[in-house]
Tab-separated table of C-alpha atoms and ligand atoms in Angstrom:
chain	number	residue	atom	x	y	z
K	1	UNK	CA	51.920	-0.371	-208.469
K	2	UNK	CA	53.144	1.254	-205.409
K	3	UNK	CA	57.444	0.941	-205.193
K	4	UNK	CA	59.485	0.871	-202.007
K	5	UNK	CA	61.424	3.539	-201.415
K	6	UNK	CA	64.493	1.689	-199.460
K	7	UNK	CA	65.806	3.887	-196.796
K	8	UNK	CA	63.058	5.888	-194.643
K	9	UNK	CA	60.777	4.167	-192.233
K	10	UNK	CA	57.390	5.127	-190.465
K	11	UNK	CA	57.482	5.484	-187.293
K	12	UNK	CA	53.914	5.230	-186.046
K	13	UNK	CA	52.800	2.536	-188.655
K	14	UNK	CA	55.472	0.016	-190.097
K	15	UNK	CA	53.369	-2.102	-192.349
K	16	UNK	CA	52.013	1.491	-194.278
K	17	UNK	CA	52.680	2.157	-197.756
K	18	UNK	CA	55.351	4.440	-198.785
K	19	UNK	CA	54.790	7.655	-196.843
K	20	UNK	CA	53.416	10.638	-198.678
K	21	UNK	CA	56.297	13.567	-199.519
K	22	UNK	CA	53.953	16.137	-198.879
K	23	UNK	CA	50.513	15.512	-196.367
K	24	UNK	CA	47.905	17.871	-195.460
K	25	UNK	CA	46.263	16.502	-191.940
K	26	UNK	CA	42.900	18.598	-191.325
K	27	UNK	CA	44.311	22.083	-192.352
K	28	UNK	CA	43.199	25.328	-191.481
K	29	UNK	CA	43.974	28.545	-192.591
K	30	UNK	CA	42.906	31.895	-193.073
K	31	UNK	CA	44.131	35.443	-193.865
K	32	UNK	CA	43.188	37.260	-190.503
K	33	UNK	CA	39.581	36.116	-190.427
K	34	UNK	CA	38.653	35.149	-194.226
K	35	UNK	CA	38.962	31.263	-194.291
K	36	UNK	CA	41.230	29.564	-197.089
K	37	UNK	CA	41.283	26.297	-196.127
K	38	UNK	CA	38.756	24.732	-193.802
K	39	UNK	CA	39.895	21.256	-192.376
K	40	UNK	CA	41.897	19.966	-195.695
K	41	UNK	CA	43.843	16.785	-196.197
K	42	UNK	CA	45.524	15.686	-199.122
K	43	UNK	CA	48.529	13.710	-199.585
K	44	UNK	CA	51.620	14.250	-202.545
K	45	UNK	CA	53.242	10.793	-203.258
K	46	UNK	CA	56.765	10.802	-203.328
K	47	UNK	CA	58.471	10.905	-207.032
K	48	UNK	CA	55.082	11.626	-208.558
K	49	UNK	CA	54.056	14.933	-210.086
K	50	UNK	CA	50.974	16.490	-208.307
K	51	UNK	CA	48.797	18.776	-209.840
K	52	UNK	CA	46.996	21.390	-207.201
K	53	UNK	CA	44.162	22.833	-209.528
K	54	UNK	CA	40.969	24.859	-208.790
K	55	UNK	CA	39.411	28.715	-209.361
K	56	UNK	CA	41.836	31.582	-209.314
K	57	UNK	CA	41.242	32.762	-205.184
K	58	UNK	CA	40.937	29.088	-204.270
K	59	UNK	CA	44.061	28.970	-201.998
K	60	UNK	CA	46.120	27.172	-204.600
K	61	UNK	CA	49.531	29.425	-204.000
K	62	UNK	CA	48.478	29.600	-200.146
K	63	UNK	CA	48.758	25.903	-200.310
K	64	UNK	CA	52.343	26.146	-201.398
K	65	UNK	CA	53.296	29.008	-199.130
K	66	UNK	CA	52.141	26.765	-195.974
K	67	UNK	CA	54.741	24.159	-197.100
K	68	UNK	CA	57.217	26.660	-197.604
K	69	UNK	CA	56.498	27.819	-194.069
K	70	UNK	CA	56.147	31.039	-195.158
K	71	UNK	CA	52.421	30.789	-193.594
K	72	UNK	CA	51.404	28.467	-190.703
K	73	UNK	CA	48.055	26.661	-190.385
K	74	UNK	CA	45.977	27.135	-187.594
K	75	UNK	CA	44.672	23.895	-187.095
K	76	UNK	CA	46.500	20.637	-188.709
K	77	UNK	CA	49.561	19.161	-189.842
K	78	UNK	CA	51.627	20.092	-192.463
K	79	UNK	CA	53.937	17.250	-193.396
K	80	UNK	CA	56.938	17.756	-195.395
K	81	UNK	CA	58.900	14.020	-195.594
K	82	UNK	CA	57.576	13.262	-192.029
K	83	UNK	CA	58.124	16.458	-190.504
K	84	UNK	CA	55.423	18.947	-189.352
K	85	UNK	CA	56.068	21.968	-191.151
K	86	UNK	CA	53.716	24.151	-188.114
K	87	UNK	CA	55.783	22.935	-185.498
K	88	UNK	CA	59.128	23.416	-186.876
K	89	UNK	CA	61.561	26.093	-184.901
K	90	UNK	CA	63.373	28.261	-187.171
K	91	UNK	CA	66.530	26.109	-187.833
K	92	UNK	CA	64.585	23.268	-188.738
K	93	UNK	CA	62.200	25.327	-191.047
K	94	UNK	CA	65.628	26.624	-192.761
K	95	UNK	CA	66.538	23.198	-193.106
K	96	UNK	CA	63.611	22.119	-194.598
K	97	UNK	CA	63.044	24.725	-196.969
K	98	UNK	CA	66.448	24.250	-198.127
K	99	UNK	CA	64.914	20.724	-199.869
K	100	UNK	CA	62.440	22.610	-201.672
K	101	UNK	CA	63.034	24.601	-204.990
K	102	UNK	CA	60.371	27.518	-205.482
K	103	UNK	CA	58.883	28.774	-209.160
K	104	UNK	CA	56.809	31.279	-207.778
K	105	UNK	CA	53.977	32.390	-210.040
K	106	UNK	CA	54.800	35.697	-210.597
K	107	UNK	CA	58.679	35.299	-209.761
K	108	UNK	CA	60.857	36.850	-212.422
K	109	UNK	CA	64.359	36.811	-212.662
K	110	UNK	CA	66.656	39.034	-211.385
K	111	UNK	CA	67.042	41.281	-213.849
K	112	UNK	CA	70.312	43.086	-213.127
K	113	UNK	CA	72.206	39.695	-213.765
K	114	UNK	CA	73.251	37.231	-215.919
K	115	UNK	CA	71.371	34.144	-216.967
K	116	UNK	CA	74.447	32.244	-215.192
K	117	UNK	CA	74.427	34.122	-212.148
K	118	UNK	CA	70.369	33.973	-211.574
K	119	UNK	CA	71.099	30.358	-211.401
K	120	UNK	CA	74.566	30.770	-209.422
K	121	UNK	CA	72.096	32.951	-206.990
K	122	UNK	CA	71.001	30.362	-204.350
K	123	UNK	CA	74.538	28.455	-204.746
K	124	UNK	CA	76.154	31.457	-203.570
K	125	UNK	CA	73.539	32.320	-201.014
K	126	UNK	CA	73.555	29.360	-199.365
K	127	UNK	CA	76.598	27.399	-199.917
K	128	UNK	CA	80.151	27.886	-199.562
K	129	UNK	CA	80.806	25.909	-202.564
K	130	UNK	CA	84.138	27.319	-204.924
K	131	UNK	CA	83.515	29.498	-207.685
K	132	UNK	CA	84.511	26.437	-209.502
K	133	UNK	CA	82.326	24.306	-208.748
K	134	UNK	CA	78.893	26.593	-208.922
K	135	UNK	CA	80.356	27.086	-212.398
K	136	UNK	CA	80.030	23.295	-213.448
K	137	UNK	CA	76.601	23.000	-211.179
K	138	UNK	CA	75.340	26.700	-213.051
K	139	UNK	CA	76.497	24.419	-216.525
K	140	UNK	CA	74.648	21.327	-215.657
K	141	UNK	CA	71.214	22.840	-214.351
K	142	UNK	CA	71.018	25.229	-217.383
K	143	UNK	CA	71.902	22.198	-219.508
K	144	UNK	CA	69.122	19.954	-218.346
K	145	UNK	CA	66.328	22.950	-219.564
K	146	UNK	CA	68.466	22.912	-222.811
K	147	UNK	CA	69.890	26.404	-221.822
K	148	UNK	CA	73.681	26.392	-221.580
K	149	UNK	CA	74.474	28.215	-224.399
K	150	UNK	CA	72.171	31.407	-223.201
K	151	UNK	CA	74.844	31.651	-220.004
K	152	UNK	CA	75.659	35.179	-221.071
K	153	UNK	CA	72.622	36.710	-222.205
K	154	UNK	CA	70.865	39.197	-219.622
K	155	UNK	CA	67.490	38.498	-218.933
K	156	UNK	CA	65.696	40.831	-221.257
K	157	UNK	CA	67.577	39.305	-223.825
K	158	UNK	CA	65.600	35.911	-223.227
K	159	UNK	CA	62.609	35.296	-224.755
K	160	UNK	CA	59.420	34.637	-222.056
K	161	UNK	CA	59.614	30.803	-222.433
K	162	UNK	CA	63.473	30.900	-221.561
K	163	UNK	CA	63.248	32.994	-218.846
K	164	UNK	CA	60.830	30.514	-217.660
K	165	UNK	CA	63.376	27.793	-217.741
K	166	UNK	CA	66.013	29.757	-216.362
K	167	UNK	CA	63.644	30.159	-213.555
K	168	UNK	CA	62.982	26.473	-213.194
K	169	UNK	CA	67.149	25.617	-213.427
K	170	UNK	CA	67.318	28.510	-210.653
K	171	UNK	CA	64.816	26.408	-208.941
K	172	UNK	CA	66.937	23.177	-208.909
K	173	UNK	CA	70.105	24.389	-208.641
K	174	UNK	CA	70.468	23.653	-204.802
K	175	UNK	CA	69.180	19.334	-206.039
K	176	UNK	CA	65.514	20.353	-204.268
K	177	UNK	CA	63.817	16.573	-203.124
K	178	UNK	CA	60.450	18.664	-203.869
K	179	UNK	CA	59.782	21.407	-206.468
K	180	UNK	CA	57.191	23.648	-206.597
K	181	UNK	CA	55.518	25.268	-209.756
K	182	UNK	CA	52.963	27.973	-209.328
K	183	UNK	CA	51.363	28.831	-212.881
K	184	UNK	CA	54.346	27.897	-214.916
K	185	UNK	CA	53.060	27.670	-217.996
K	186	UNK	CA	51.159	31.655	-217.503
K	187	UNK	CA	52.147	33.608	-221.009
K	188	UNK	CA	53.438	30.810	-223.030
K	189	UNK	CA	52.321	30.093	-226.852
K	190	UNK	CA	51.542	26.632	-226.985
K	191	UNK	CA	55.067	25.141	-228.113
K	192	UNK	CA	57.074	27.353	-224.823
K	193	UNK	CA	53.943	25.727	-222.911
K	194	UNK	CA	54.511	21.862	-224.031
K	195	UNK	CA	58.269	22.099	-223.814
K	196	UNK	CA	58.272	23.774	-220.178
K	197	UNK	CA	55.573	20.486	-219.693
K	198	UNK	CA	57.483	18.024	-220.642
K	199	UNK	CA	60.332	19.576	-219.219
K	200	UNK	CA	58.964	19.411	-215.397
K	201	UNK	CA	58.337	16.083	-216.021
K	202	UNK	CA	61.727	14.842	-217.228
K	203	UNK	CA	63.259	16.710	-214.593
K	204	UNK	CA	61.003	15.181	-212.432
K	205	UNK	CA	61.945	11.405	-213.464
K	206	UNK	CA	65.291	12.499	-214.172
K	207	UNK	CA	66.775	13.517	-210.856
K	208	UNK	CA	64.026	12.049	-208.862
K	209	UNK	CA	61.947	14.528	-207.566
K	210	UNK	CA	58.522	14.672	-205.943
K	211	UNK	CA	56.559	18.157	-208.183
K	212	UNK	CA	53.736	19.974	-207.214
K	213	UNK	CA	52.687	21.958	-210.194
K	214	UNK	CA	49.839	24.745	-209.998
K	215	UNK	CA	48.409	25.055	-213.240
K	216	UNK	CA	45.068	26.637	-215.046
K	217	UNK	CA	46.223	24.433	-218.144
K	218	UNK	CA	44.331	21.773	-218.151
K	219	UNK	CA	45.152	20.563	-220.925
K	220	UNK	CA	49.026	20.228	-220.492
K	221	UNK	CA	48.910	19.882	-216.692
K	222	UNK	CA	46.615	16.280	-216.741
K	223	UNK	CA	48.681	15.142	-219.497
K	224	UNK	CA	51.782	15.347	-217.465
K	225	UNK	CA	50.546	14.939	-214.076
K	226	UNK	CA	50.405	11.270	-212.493
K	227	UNK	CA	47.969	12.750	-209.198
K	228	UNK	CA	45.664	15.491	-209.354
K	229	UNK	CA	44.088	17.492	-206.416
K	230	UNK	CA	41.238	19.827	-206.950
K	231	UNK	CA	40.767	22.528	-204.224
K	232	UNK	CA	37.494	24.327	-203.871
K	233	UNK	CA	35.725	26.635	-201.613
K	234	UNK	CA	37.922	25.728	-198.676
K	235	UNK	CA	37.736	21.975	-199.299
K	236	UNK	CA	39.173	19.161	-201.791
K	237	UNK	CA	36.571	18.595	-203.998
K	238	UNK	CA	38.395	15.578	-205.996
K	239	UNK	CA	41.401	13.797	-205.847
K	240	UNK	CA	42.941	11.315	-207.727
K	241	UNK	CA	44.696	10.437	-211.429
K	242	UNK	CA	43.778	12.218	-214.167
K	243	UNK	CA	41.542	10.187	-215.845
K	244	UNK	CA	39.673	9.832	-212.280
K	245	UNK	CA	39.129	13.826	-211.610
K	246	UNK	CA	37.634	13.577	-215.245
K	247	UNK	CA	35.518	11.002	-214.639
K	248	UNK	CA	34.367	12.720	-211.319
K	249	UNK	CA	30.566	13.330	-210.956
K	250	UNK	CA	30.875	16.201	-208.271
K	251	UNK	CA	29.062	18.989	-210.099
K	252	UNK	CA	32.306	21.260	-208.611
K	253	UNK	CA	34.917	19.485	-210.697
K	254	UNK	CA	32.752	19.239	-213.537
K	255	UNK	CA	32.474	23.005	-213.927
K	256	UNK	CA	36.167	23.108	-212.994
K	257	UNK	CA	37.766	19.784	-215.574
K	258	UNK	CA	34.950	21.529	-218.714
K	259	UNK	CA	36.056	25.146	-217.360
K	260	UNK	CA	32.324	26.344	-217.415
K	261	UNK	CA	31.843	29.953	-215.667
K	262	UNK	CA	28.544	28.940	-213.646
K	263	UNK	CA	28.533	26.483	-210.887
K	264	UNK	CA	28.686	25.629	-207.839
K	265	UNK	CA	32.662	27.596	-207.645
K	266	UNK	CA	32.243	30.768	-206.693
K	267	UNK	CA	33.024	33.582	-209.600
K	268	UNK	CA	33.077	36.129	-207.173
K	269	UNK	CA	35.663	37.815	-204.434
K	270	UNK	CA	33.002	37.585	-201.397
K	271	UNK	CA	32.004	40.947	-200.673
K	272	UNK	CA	29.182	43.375	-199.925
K	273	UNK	CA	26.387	42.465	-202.600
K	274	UNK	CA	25.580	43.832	-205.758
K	275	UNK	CA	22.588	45.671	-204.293
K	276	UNK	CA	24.563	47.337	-201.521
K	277	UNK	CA	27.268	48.806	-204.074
K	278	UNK	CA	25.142	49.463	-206.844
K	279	UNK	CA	21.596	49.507	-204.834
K	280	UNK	CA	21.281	52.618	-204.920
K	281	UNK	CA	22.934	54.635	-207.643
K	282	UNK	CA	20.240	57.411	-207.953
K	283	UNK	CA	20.470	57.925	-203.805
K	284	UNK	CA	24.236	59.091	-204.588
K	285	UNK	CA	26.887	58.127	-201.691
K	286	UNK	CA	26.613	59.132	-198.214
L	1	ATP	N1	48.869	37.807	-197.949
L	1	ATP	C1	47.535	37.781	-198.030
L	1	ATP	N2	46.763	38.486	-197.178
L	1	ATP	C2	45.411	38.408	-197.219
L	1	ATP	N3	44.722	37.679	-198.108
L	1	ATP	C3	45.442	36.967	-199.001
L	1	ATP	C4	46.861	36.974	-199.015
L	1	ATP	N4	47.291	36.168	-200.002
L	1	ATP	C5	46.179	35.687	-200.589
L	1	ATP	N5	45.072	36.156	-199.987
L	1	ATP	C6	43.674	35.786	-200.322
L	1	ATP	O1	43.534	34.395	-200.145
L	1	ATP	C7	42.770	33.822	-201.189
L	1	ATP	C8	43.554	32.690	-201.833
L	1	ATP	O2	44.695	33.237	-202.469
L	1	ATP	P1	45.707	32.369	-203.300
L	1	ATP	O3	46.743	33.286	-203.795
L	1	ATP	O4	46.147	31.218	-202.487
L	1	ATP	O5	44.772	31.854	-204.479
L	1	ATP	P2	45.138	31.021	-205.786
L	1	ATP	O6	44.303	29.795	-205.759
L	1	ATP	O7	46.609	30.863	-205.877
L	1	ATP	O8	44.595	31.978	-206.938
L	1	ATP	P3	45.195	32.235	-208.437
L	1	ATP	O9	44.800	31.037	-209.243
L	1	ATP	O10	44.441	33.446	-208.864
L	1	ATP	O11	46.651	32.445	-208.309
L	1	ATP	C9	42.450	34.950	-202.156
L	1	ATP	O12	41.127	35.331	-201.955
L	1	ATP	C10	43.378	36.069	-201.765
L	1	ATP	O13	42.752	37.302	-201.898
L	2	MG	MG1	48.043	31.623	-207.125
């Protein structure tokens, strides 16, 4: 099952499997002093697509942020490709974040421009590639998400499922190794939603990328997703394929995989209690 991936080596244990892309290592991580993440470890397989799932508030996009670096855990490793992500100096971050392509969940496109130039953007922001050439590598990326003939339009001449791939060519254009997807499927009618689907996934095979794809869909996301990580009040509470989060008997991912509201995952922002706000109504506010 596993495949060797010719080329890299381990340093600390030669007869391991293929190393991980991505590796949580006892992770830690709060905002200020709320916890997100209390000692997690998961690992992303290389050339796979990964699912990160779990309630809305769960730390699913702070997941993604601490591999972008853009947040650093208090306690762990982050591993990106062998390389702690915490420890990194700024050059090195830079570098590494250069190998990752972004879809962030709420990330629109820039709406001033040109389908073309959103996806010329990080070519010209980070490259000193000729106007030439960003032209044929614009071409090819909006190609591959079947756009190349929307070059011209401006974005609010793009329907919501196009814009959505024009995000996702933006997000390859500088040949990521790892992509990121947070909620990329949000707002799309069920066709938009199964062609952006099978979309990640070709790209995925395609030009040999490792995905991580945040997703509510559960549908959609375990039919295209070959690993599946389920985060949960701080913790993992499965991991695994598809059909083995299904099959899981942890009453957490049951009320998560058959999307019941009552459980054991917390429904509500922790806060003062009910009583306290509403406790006392008829006293009036002091
Ligand atoms: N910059 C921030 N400062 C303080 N708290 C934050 C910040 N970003 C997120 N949080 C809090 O951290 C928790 C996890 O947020 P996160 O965005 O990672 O959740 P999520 O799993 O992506 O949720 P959703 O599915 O709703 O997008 C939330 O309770 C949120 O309020
Ligand atoms: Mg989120």
């Amino acid at each position: 099952m596993l495949e060797k991936a010719p080329g890299f080596f381990i340093e600390m244990d030669p007869a391991a499997q293929p190393q991980p892309f991505v590796e949580f290592r006892d992770v830690t991580f709060g905002y200020g002093a709320r916890a997100i993440l209390d000692g997690v470890s998961f690992a992303v397989p290389r050339g796979k697509v990964t699912a990160l799932m779990g309630a809305s508030g769960g730390g699913k996009t702070t997941v993604l942020r601490l591999i972008g670096g853009q947040q650093r855990a208090q306690r762990g490793e982050v591993l990106f490709d062998g390389q702690d992500i915490v420890r990194l100096d700024a050059a090195g971050l830079y570098a590494a974040r250069r190998r990752m392509g972004m879809l962030f969940q709420f990330g629109a496109l820039f709406t001033d421009m040109s389908v073309f130039d959103n996806v010329a953007f990080p070519l010209r922001e980070h490259t000193q590639l000729s106007e030439a050439l960003v032209r044929d590598i614009v071409l090819m990326k909006l190609d591959a998400v079947g756009l190349r003939g929307a070059r011209d339009l401006m974005p609010s001449e793009v329907s919501g499922g196009m814009a959505r791939r024009v995000a996702l060519a933006r997000a390859i254009a500088l040949d990521p190794d790892l992509v990121m997807y947070d909620e990329p499927f949000a707002g799309l009618d069920p066709i938009s939603l199964g062609t952006a689907a099978r979309l990640i996934r070709q790209l995925n095979d395609t030009l040999g990328l490792t995905s991580i794809i945040v997703s509510h869909d559960l549908e959609e996301t375990f039919r295209i997703a070959d690993h599946v990580i389920v985060l949960a009040n701080g913790g993992i509470a499965a991991q695994g394929t598809p059909g083995e989060v299904r099959e899981s008997a942890d009453p957490l991912v049951h009320q998560f995989v058959n999307a019941l509201p009552d459980g054991p995952v917390r429904f509500h922002y922790p806060g003062v209690s009910i009583e306290d706000d509403f406790g006392n109504l008829e006293g009036g506010r002091s």
